[in-house]
Tab-separated table of C-alpha atoms in Angstrom:
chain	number	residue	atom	x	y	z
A	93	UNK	CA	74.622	-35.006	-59.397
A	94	UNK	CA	71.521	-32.894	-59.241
A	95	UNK	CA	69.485	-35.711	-58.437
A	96	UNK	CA	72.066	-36.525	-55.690
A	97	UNK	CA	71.520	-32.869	-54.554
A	98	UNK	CA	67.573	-33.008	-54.153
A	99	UNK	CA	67.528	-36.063	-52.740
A	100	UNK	CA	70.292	-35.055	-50.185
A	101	UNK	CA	68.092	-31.583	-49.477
A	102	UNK	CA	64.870	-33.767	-48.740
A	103	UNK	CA	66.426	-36.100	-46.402
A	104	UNK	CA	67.846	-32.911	-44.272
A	105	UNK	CA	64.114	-31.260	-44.534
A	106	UNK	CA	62.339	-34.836	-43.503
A	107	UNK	CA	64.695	-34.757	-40.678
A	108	UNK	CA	64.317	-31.495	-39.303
A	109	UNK	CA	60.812	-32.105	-39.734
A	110	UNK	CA	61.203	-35.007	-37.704
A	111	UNK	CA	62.789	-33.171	-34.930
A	112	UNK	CA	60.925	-29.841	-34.374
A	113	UNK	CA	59.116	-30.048	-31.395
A	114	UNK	CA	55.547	-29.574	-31.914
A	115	UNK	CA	53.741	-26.850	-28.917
A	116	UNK	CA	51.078	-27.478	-26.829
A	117	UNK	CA	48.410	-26.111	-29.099
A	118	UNK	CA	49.673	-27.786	-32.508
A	119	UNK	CA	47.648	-31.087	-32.227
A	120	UNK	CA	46.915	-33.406	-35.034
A	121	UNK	CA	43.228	-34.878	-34.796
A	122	UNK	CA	41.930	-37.804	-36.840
A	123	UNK	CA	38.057	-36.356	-37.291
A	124	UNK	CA	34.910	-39.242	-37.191
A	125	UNK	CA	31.989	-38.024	-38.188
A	126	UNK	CA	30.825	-37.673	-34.880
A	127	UNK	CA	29.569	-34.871	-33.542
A	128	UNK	CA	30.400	-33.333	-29.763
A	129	UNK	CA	27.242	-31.811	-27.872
A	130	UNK	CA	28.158	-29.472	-25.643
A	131	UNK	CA	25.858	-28.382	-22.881
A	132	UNK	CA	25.673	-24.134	-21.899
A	133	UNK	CA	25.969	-23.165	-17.996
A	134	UNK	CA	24.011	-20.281	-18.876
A	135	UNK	CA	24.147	-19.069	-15.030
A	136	UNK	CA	27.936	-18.708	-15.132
A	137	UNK	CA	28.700	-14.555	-14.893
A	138	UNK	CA	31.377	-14.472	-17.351
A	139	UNK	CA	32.150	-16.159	-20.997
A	140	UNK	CA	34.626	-15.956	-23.535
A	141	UNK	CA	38.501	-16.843	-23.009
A	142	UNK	CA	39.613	-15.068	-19.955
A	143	UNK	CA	36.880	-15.672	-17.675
A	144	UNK	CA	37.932	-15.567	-13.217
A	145	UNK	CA	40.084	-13.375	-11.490
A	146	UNK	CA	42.832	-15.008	-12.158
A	147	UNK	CA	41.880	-16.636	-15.567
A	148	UNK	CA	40.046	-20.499	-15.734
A	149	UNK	CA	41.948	-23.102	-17.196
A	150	UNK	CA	40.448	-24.089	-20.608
A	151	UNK	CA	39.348	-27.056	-21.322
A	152	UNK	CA	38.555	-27.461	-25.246
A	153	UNK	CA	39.696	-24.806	-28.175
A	154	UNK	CA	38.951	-25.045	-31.423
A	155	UNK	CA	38.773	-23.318	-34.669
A	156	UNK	CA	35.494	-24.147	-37.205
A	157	UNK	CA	33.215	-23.116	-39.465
A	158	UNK	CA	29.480	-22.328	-38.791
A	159	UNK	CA	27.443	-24.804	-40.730
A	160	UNK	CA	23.770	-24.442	-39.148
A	161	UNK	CA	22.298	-22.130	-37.096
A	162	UNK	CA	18.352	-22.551	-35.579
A	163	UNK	CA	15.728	-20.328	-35.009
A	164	UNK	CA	16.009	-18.667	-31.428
A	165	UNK	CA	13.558	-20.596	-29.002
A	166	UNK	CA	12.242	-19.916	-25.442
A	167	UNK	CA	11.667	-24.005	-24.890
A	168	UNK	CA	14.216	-23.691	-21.923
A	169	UNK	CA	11.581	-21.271	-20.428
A	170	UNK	CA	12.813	-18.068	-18.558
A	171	UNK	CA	16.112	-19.161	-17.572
A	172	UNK	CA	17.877	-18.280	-21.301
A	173	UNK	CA	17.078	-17.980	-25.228
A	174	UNK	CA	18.031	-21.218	-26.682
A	175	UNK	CA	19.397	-20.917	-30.372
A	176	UNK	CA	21.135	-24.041	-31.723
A	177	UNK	CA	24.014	-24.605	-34.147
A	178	UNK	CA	26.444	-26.659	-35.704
A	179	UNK	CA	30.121	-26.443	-35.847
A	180	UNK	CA	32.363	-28.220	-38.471
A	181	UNK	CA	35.791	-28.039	-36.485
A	182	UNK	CA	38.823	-27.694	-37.986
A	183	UNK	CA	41.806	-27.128	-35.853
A	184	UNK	CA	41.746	-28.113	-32.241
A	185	UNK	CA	44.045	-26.060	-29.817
A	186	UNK	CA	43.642	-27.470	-26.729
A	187	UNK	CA	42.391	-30.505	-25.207
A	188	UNK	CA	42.080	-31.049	-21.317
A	189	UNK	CA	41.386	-34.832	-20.788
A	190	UNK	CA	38.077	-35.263	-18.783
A	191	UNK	CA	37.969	-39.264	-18.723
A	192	UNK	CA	35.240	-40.820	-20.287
A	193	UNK	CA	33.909	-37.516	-21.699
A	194	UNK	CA	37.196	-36.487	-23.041
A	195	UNK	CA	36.947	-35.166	-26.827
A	196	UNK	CA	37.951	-37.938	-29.227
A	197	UNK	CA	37.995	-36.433	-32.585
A	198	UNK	CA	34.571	-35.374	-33.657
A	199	UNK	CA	34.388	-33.639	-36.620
A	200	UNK	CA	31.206	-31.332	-35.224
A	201	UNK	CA	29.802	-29.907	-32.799
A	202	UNK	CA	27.108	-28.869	-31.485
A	203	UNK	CA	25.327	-26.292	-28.284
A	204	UNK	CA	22.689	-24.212	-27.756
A	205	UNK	CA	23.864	-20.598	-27.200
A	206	UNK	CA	24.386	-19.370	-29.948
A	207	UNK	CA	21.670	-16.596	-29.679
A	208	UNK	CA	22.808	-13.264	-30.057
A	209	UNK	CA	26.327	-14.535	-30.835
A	210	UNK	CA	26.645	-12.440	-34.046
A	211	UNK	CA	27.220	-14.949	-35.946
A	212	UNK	CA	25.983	-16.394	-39.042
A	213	UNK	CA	26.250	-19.524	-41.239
A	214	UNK	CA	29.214	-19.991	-43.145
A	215	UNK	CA	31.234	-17.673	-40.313
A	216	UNK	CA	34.597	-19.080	-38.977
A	217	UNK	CA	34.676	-18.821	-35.394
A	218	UNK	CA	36.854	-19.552	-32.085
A	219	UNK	CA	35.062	-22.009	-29.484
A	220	UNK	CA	36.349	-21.607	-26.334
A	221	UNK	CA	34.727	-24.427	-23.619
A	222	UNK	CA	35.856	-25.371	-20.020
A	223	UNK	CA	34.668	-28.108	-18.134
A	224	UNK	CA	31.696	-28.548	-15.345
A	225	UNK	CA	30.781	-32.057	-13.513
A	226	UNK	CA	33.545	-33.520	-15.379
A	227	UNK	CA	31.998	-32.573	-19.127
A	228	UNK	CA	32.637	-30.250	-21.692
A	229	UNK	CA	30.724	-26.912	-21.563
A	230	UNK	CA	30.200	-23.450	-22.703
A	231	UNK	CA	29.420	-20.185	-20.650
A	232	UNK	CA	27.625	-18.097	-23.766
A	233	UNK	CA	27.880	-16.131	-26.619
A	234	UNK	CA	31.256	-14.476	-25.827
A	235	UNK	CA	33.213	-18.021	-25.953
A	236	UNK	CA	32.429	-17.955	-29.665
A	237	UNK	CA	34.486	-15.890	-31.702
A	238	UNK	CA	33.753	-14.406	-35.012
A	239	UNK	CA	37.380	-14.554	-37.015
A	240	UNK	CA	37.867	-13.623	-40.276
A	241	UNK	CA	39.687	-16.512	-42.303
A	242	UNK	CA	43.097	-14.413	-42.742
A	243	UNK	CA	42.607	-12.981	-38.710
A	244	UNK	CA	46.308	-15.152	-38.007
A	245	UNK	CA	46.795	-12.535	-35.195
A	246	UNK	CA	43.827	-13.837	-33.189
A	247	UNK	CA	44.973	-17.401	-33.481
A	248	UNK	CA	48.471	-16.833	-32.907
A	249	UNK	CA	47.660	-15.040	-29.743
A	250	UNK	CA	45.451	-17.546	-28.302
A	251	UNK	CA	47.890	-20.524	-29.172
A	252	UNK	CA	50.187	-18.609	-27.220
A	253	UNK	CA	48.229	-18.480	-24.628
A	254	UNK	CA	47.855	-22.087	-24.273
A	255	UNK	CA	51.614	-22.824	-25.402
A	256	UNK	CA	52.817	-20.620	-22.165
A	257	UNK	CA	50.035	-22.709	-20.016
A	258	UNK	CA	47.768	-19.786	-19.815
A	259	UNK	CA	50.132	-17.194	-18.436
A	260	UNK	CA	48.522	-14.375	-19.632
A	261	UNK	CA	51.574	-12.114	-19.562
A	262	UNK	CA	53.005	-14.206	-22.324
A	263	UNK	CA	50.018	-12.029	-24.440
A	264	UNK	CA	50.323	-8.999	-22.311
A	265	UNK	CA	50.906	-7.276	-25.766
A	266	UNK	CA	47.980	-8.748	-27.846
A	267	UNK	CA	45.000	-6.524	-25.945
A	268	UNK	CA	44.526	-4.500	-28.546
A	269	UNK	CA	43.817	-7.830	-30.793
A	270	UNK	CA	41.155	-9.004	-27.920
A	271	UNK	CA	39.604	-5.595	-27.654
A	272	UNK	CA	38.816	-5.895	-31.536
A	273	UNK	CA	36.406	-8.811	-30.324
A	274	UNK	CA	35.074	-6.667	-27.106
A	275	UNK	CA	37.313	-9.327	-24.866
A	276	UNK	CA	40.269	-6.770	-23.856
A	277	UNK	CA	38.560	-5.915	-20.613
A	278	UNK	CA	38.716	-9.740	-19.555
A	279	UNK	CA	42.792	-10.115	-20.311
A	280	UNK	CA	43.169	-6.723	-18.673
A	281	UNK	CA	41.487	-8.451	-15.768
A	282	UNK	CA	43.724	-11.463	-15.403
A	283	UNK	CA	47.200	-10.210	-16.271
A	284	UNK	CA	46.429	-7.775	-13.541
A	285	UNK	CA	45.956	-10.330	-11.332
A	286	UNK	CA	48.886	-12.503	-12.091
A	287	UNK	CA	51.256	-9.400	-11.604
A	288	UNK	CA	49.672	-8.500	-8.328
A	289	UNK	CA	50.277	-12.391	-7.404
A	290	UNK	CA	53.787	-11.783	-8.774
A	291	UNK	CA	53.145	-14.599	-11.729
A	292	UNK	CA	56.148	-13.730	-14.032
């Protein structure tokens, strides 16, 4: 009888397993060891994840670890400090599909702007990339966000984020959690915009 019992409780839990419906930012990825170079539009005026008026749709989110970090170099010449590092990513939150240059499950990756970032090898961090000529990029340092390992708040509020399509009123709550990572004033900035548009 009590085998009759577990056996009956598993098949209920497989099938309500079965049946949840997943969100937007709960994506399984198969990882190659591949790794995703990403270039840095070092002239855009704003990074991080609420960059525009009105907030710019995201285009890649993910969740790694730091596993190498280069010296700071001044090869690109006046234009911006070059500092390159490594990525080993971990959970992917988002995924815009750009074609041919769409992300396909590499297990690292890999930009140059990583100077004065803050942080250091072995750090987990937040990427946050959007897209420019129909590739993958990053704005700078602010799109890469120091987290500590147990930080679930941080997460939670960005997967809500993209869950509600980027409605930023769906986090209108969470700006303390963004000004912990100097970021507030950019939410501030678009939820004030999609309430003077009348976004609900």
């Amino acid at each position: 009888m009590k085998n009759k019992l577990i056996l009956f409780v598993s098949i209920v839990l497989f099938a309500m397993s079965c049946t949840t419906k997943k969100s937007k930012s709960d994506i399984e990825v198969v990882f190659t060891q591949d790794t995703l170079s990403v270039g840095y539009t070092y002239w855009w005026p704003q990074s991080g994840p609420f960059i525009g008026a009105c907030g710019e749709e995201l285009s890649l989110v993910f969740e790694g670890t730091v596993t190498s970090l280069n010296e700071p170099t001044d090869d690109p010449g006046p234009l911006y400090t070059s500092q390159k590092g490594i990525v080993e990513i971990e959970k992917v939150y988002k995924i815009k599909d750009l074609g041919a240059n769409s992300y396909t499950g590499q297990n690292f990756f890999t930009t140059d702007c990583f100077y004065q970032s803050g942080v250091n090898i072995g750090d987990q961090v937040l990427i946050f990339c959007y897209d420019y000529e129909d590739s993958y990029t990053i704005p700078g340092k602010n799109s890469i966000v120091k987290i500590d390992p147990m930080d679930f708040a941080t997460v939670a509020s960005i997967r809500t984020y993209i869950d509600s399509d980027q409605n930023p009123l769906s986090i209108k709550e969470d700006i303390e959690i963004w000004e912990a990572h100097d970021l507030g004033e950019g939410l501030k900035e678009i939820i004030q915009c999609k309430e003077e548009i009348g976004v609900e």
